[in-house]
Amino acid sequence: MDIFLTNTLGRKKSKFIPIKPGLVGIYTCGPTVYHFAHIGNLRSFVFADVLKRMFLFNDYKVNHVMNITDVGHLTSDADEGEDKLEKGAAREGKTVWEVADFYTKAFLADSDKIKIITPTTISKATDHIKEMINMIKEIEKNGYTYISEGNVYFDTSKLPDYGKLTGIKQNEDESRSRVEKDPHKKNQSDFVLWFTRHKHGNHAMIWDSPWGEGFPGWHIECSAMSAKYLGNKFDIHTGGADLAHIHHTNEIAQCEGAFNHDSVNYWLHSEFLVMGENKMSKSTGEFLMLQSLIDKGYSPIDFRYFLLGTHYRKKISFSFDALDSAKNAMEKLRNKILELRREEVSEEIDHIEESELEKIEEELDEESEYEFYIDQFREQINDDLNTPQALATLWEVVNDDELDPITKRELLEKFDEVLGLDIKSMREETIPTEIIILKKERDLARKNKDWKKSDELRDAILAKGYKVLDDKDKSEVRKI
Ligand code: AMP
Ligand code: ZN
């Protein structure tokens, strides 16, 4: 079945054609590790994860590369402002290296919790300074650079279609004209490839280079690392929507400067997560982290479910009410899965009575139902990752009374290869003996109509993290 994706370059949805059949190379702009990732950042990584899972679902081999920006970059996109890592180090009284290391680990731990499949390669910018220098040398050799006040600039006027990604014309960009004009640039859209001098001097991270000791500009790391791990022509590049305008526009310029052609076939961007009027942002310091949600009693998967409810190309508005709905949906799904596992056992017993012919007929029926739903689901996720519709299909299956419990569970587990809601691990908890004893005492109290004692025991069970569900003449305990 064909796959359709919306390419920011050209702004249209088109059929995906891989460079090599059955294989897809994806590069994802990773986190800048001077602070915890906020839940907006995580949206961009969950999007890349769903994209990759969609390809795996379609039997592609996926080579997924993500960088870690551990070189300090300036707080604004336009080569202005302070160095982000140095700012983090000053805030925390640590070295820039310690800050980067700490937040890289924190990011990978969050990614794990939210069921992001670890990329094939995670590449740190600081491990690739040599590759960046070599690429700048190529760009220089091809005549796209100039040196001004010790810094190496990319001359954007040399590329007639500079800005084609988001349709900006050179020097006609409003957002750029608002930033302080750099008197050392020939054109305002020019950008630094290598800094040897910067107004905030005293950089802790400094490397030797043909242009003098200094540090790379922000954009070169992604061009150098994507070329190293995916080649100078690869399938897909992802990032948050804010990266298209400057970072990715400049990546295109660098690759055209070095290789004389653009290196990416499909540019995919996920929209922002917003809270009220505001885009969540690390640099303003006002943001929620995954841990903030966990501390309030939500699971990382509740948040993942919340994200899947909105198409990646639409803004998603975060609120605790919306997260509550996701949590309720996850609770419902979990209960349904546990119920299916219980039903499966009695179903198997029923089948023992059936004749061989009945069994074969039933299996064929189930197979065609299974294929029907798989096709429907595939069509939805292959259509530019329509996760809201894919979730609707999941609920359609949950509520389809014609499906037998085994087929139903198998379908949900298959969908989960893309959705990543961790359905396989939804299993009955083993209840500790201590709780079983308390429950037995309570059952006895109920039988004797000793309501006071029964309530006390229910509270004691609750205090230990289990809730009692009473149903006419029987009761059950579940972990909260
Ligand atoms: P950073 O760690 O700042 O380099 O950002 C990592 C990723 O998060 C990038 O792809 C950004 O485009 C993306 N991003 C930043 N803020 C948001 C937001 N509020 N909503 C969604 N994605 C975001
Ligand atoms: Zn990048």
Short mmCIF file of N, CA and C in Angstrom, two decimals, residues 388-480:
data_model
loop_
_atom_site.label_atom_id
_atom_site.label_comp_id
_atom_site.label_asym_id
_atom_site.label_seq_id
_atom_site.Cartn_x
_atom_site.Cartn_y
_atom_site.Cartn_z
N PRO A 388 -5.18 10.43 14.57
CA PRO A 388 -6.52 10.52 15.17
C PRO A 388 -7.47 9.48 14.59
N GLN A 389 -7.39 9.28 13.26
CA GLN A 389 -8.26 8.27 12.65
C GLN A 389 -7.84 6.86 13.03
N ALA A 390 -6.53 6.66 13.16
CA ALA A 390 -6.04 5.33 13.55
C ALA A 390 -6.54 5.00 14.95
N LEU A 391 -6.61 5.99 15.84
CA LEU A 391 -7.15 5.74 17.18
C LEU A 391 -8.63 5.40 17.09
N ALA A 392 -9.33 6.07 16.17
CA ALA A 392 -10.76 5.77 16.00
C ALA A 392 -10.93 4.31 15.58
N THR A 393 -10.04 3.82 14.72
CA THR A 393 -10.11 2.42 14.30
C THR A 393 -9.85 1.49 15.49
N LEU A 394 -8.91 1.90 16.33
CA LEU A 394 -8.63 1.09 17.53
C LEU A 394 -9.90 0.92 18.37
N TRP A 395 -10.63 2.03 18.54
CA TRP A 395 -11.87 1.94 19.35
C TRP A 395 -12.97 1.17 18.63
N GLU A 396 -12.96 1.27 17.29
CA GLU A 396 -13.94 0.50 16.51
C GLU A 396 -13.73 -0.99 16.78
N VAL A 397 -12.46 -1.38 16.79
CA VAL A 397 -12.14 -2.79 17.05
C VAL A 397 -12.54 -3.16 18.49
N VAL A 398 -12.19 -2.29 19.43
CA VAL A 398 -12.53 -2.56 20.84
C VAL A 398 -14.03 -2.81 20.97
N ASN A 399 -14.83 -2.02 20.24
CA ASN A 399 -16.29 -2.10 20.41
C ASN A 399 -16.98 -3.06 19.44
N ASP A 400 -16.22 -3.76 18.62
CA ASP A 400 -16.83 -4.68 17.65
C ASP A 400 -17.17 -6.01 18.33
N ASP A 401 -18.47 -6.22 18.58
CA ASP A 401 -18.87 -7.42 19.33
C ASP A 401 -18.77 -8.70 18.51
N GLU A 402 -18.60 -8.55 17.19
CA GLU A 402 -18.51 -9.75 16.34
C GLU A 402 -17.14 -10.42 16.43
N LEU A 403 -16.14 -9.64 16.81
CA LEU A 403 -14.77 -10.18 16.83
C LEU A 403 -14.55 -11.07 18.05
N ASP A 404 -13.83 -12.18 17.84
CA ASP A 404 -13.55 -12.99 19.02
C ASP A 404 -12.38 -12.37 19.80
N PRO A 405 -12.29 -12.66 21.08
CA PRO A 405 -11.31 -11.95 21.92
C PRO A 405 -9.86 -12.09 21.45
N ILE A 406 -9.51 -13.25 20.88
CA ILE A 406 -8.12 -13.42 20.46
C ILE A 406 -7.80 -12.50 19.28
N THR A 407 -8.69 -12.52 18.26
CA THR A 407 -8.49 -11.65 17.09
C THR A 407 -8.44 -10.19 17.51
N LYS A 408 -9.33 -9.84 18.41
CA LYS A 408 -9.40 -8.47 18.87
C LYS A 408 -8.09 -8.05 19.52
N ARG A 409 -7.61 -8.89 20.43
CA ARG A 409 -6.36 -8.54 21.11
C ARG A 409 -5.19 -8.49 20.13
N GLU A 410 -5.19 -9.46 19.19
CA GLU A 410 -4.09 -9.47 18.20
C GLU A 410 -4.10 -8.20 17.34
N LEU A 411 -5.32 -7.77 16.98
CA LEU A 411 -5.42 -6.53 16.19
C LEU A 411 -4.88 -5.34 16.97
N LEU A 412 -5.31 -5.25 18.22
CA LEU A 412 -4.89 -4.10 19.03
C LEU A 412 -3.38 -4.11 19.23
N GLU A 413 -2.83 -5.29 19.40
CA GLU A 413 -1.36 -5.37 19.58
C GLU A 413 -0.62 -5.01 18.29
N LYS A 414 -1.23 -5.38 17.16
CA LYS A 414 -0.62 -5.04 15.87
C LYS A 414 -0.65 -3.52 15.65
N PHE A 415 -1.80 -2.90 15.94
CA PHE A 415 -1.90 -1.43 15.81
C PHE A 415 -0.85 -0.77 16.71
N ASP A 416 -0.65 -1.41 17.84
CA ASP A 416 0.24 -0.79 18.83
C ASP A 416 1.70 -0.75 18.37
N GLU A 417 2.02 -1.53 17.34
CA GLU A 417 3.39 -1.43 16.79
C GLU A 417 3.63 -0.01 16.28
N VAL A 418 2.54 0.66 15.86
CA VAL A 418 2.68 2.05 15.40
C VAL A 418 2.38 3.03 16.54
N LEU A 419 1.33 2.72 17.30
CA LEU A 419 0.87 3.70 18.29
C LEU A 419 1.80 3.76 19.51
N GLY A 420 2.37 2.62 19.88
CA GLY A 420 3.32 2.60 21.01
C GLY A 420 2.67 2.85 22.36
N LEU A 421 1.48 2.28 22.58
CA LEU A 421 0.80 2.48 23.87
C LEU A 421 1.12 1.36 24.86
N ASP A 422 2.03 0.51 24.49
CA ASP A 422 2.53 -0.55 25.36
C ASP A 422 1.44 -1.56 25.75
N ILE A 423 0.60 -1.90 24.77
CA ILE A 423 -0.53 -2.80 25.03
C ILE A 423 -0.08 -4.18 25.51
N LYS A 424 1.05 -4.67 24.96
CA LYS A 424 1.49 -6.02 25.33
C LYS A 424 1.78 -6.15 26.82
N SER A 425 2.18 -5.04 27.43
CA SER A 425 2.51 -5.16 28.85
C SER A 425 1.29 -4.92 29.76
N MET A 426 0.12 -4.75 29.14
CA MET A 426 -1.09 -4.58 29.96
C MET A 426 -1.54 -5.95 30.42
N ARG A 427 -1.14 -6.30 31.60
CA ARG A 427 -1.46 -7.63 32.14
C ARG A 427 -1.96 -7.48 33.56
N GLU A 428 -2.66 -8.52 33.97
CA GLU A 428 -3.14 -8.53 35.34
C GLU A 428 -1.95 -8.44 36.28
N GLU A 429 -2.04 -7.56 37.26
CA GLU A 429 -0.95 -7.46 38.25
C GLU A 429 -1.04 -8.68 39.17
N THR A 430 0.11 -9.17 39.59
CA THR A 430 0.02 -10.19 40.65
C THR A 430 -0.21 -9.45 41.96
N ILE A 431 -1.26 -9.88 42.63
CA ILE A 431 -1.64 -9.18 43.87
C ILE A 431 -0.85 -9.79 45.04
N PRO A 432 -0.17 -8.94 45.82
CA PRO A 432 0.63 -9.48 46.93
C PRO A 432 -0.24 -10.22 47.97
N THR A 433 0.36 -11.23 48.60
CA THR A 433 -0.37 -12.07 49.58
C THR A 433 -1.03 -11.21 50.66
N GLU A 434 -0.30 -10.20 51.12
CA GLU A 434 -0.82 -9.33 52.18
C GLU A 434 -2.18 -8.74 51.78
N ILE A 435 -2.29 -8.34 50.50
CA ILE A 435 -3.54 -7.74 50.02
C ILE A 435 -4.62 -8.81 49.91
N ILE A 436 -4.22 -10.00 49.45
CA ILE A 436 -5.19 -11.10 49.31
C ILE A 436 -5.79 -11.44 50.68
N ILE A 437 -4.93 -11.44 51.72
CA ILE A 437 -5.43 -11.75 53.06
C ILE A 437 -6.42 -10.68 53.53
N LEU A 438 -6.05 -9.41 53.31
CA LEU A 438 -6.96 -8.32 53.70
C LEU A 438 -8.29 -8.44 52.97
N LYS A 439 -8.22 -8.81 51.69
CA LYS A 439 -9.44 -8.93 50.89
C LYS A 439 -10.31 -10.07 51.44
N LYS A 440 -9.66 -11.19 51.80
CA LYS A 440 -10.43 -12.33 52.33
C LYS A 440 -11.13 -11.94 53.63
N GLU A 441 -10.41 -11.20 54.47
CA GLU A 441 -11.01 -10.74 55.74
C GLU A 441 -12.21 -9.84 55.45
N ARG A 442 -12.05 -9.02 54.41
CA ARG A 442 -13.14 -8.10 54.07
C ARG A 442 -14.34 -8.87 53.51
N ASP A 443 -14.07 -9.87 52.67
CA ASP A 443 -15.16 -10.69 52.12
C ASP A 443 -15.97 -11.30 53.27
N LEU A 444 -15.23 -11.74 54.30
CA LEU A 444 -15.88 -12.36 55.45
C LEU A 444 -16.74 -11.32 56.20
N ALA A 445 -16.16 -10.13 56.38
CA ALA A 445 -16.88 -9.06 57.07
C ALA A 445 -18.16 -8.72 56.31
N ARG A 446 -18.08 -8.71 54.98
CA ARG A 446 -19.26 -8.41 54.16
C ARG A 446 -20.32 -9.50 54.30
N LYS A 447 -19.82 -10.73 54.32
CA LYS A 447 -20.74 -11.87 54.45
C LYS A 447 -21.50 -11.77 55.78
N ASN A 448 -20.76 -11.32 56.81
CA ASN A 448 -21.38 -11.17 58.13
C ASN A 448 -22.10 -9.83 58.30
N LYS A 449 -22.19 -9.08 57.21
CA LYS A 449 -22.83 -7.76 57.19
C LYS A 449 -22.22 -6.80 58.21
N ASP A 450 -20.90 -6.98 58.46
CA ASP A 450 -20.19 -6.07 59.37
C ASP A 450 -19.64 -4.92 58.51
N TRP A 451 -20.52 -3.96 58.17
CA TRP A 451 -20.15 -2.94 57.18
C TRP A 451 -19.02 -2.03 57.66
N LYS A 452 -19.00 -1.80 58.98
CA LYS A 452 -17.97 -0.91 59.51
C LYS A 452 -16.59 -1.54 59.26
N LYS A 453 -16.48 -2.82 59.62
CA LYS A 453 -15.19 -3.51 59.45
C LYS A 453 -14.83 -3.61 57.96
N SER A 454 -15.87 -3.90 57.16
CA SER A 454 -15.61 -4.03 55.72
C SER A 454 -15.08 -2.72 55.14
N ASP A 455 -15.64 -1.58 55.60
CA ASP A 455 -15.16 -0.28 55.12
C ASP A 455 -13.73 0.00 55.59
N GLU A 456 -13.47 -0.36 56.83
CA GLU A 456 -12.10 -0.15 57.36
C GLU A 456 -11.08 -0.94 56.54
N LEU A 457 -11.46 -2.19 56.24
CA LEU A 457 -10.53 -3.04 55.47
C LEU A 457 -10.35 -2.51 54.05
N ARG A 458 -11.44 -1.98 53.47
CA ARG A 458 -11.33 -1.39 52.13
C ARG A 458 -10.33 -0.22 52.16
N ASP A 459 -10.44 0.61 53.22
CA ASP A 459 -9.52 1.75 53.33
C ASP A 459 -8.08 1.28 53.54
N ALA A 460 -7.93 0.21 54.30
CA ALA A 460 -6.56 -0.31 54.54
C ALA A 460 -5.96 -0.81 53.23
N ILE A 461 -6.81 -1.45 52.40
CA ILE A 461 -6.33 -1.95 51.09
C ILE A 461 -5.97 -0.77 50.18
N LEU A 462 -6.82 0.25 50.23
CA LEU A 462 -6.60 1.47 49.43
C LEU A 462 -5.28 2.14 49.82
N ALA A 463 -5.02 2.19 51.12
CA ALA A 463 -3.79 2.84 51.61
C ALA A 463 -2.56 2.12 51.08
N LYS A 464 -2.72 0.85 50.74
CA LYS A 464 -1.58 0.09 50.22
C LYS A 464 -1.52 0.12 48.69
N GLY A 465 -2.36 0.97 48.08
CA GLY A 465 -2.27 1.18 46.63
C GLY A 465 -3.16 0.27 45.80
N TYR A 466 -4.18 -0.35 46.43
CA TYR A 466 -5.10 -1.22 45.67
C TYR A 466 -6.53 -0.76 45.91
N LYS A 467 -7.35 -0.86 44.86
CA LYS A 467 -8.76 -0.50 45.09
C LYS A 467 -9.62 -1.75 45.00
N VAL A 468 -10.74 -1.70 45.75
CA VAL A 468 -11.65 -2.85 45.76
C VAL A 468 -12.84 -2.52 44.89
N LEU A 469 -13.14 -3.44 43.97
CA LEU A 469 -14.32 -3.24 43.12
C LEU A 469 -15.37 -4.25 43.53
N ASP A 470 -16.51 -3.75 44.03
CA ASP A 470 -17.56 -4.66 44.49
C ASP A 470 -18.61 -4.86 43.41
N ASP A 471 -19.01 -6.09 43.26
CA ASP A 471 -20.06 -6.40 42.28
C ASP A 471 -21.01 -7.36 42.99
N LYS A 472 -22.26 -7.06 43.01
CA LYS A 472 -23.28 -7.84 43.75
C LYS A 472 -22.70 -8.78 44.82
N ASP A 473 -22.39 -10.04 44.41
CA ASP A 473 -21.95 -10.96 45.45
C ASP A 473 -20.45 -11.28 45.41
N LYS A 474 -19.70 -10.63 44.51
CA LYS A 474 -18.25 -10.88 44.56
C LYS A 474 -17.48 -9.56 44.49
N SER A 475 -16.23 -9.63 44.88
CA SER A 475 -15.42 -8.41 44.80
C SER A 475 -14.02 -8.75 44.28
N GLU A 476 -13.39 -7.70 43.70
CA GLU A 476 -12.05 -7.88 43.12
C GLU A 476 -11.14 -6.80 43.63
N VAL A 477 -9.81 -7.04 43.64
CA VAL A 477 -8.90 -5.93 43.93
C VAL A 477 -8.04 -5.66 42.71
N ARG A 478 -7.77 -4.38 42.48
CA ARG A 478 -6.90 -3.97 41.35
C ARG A 478 -5.89 -2.95 41.84
N LYS A 479 -4.74 -2.96 41.22
CA LYS A 479 -3.72 -1.95 41.56
C LYS A 479 -4.18 -0.60 41.02
N ILE A 480 -3.93 0.44 41.79
CA ILE A 480 -4.37 1.78 41.34
C ILE A 480 -3.36 2.31 40.33
#
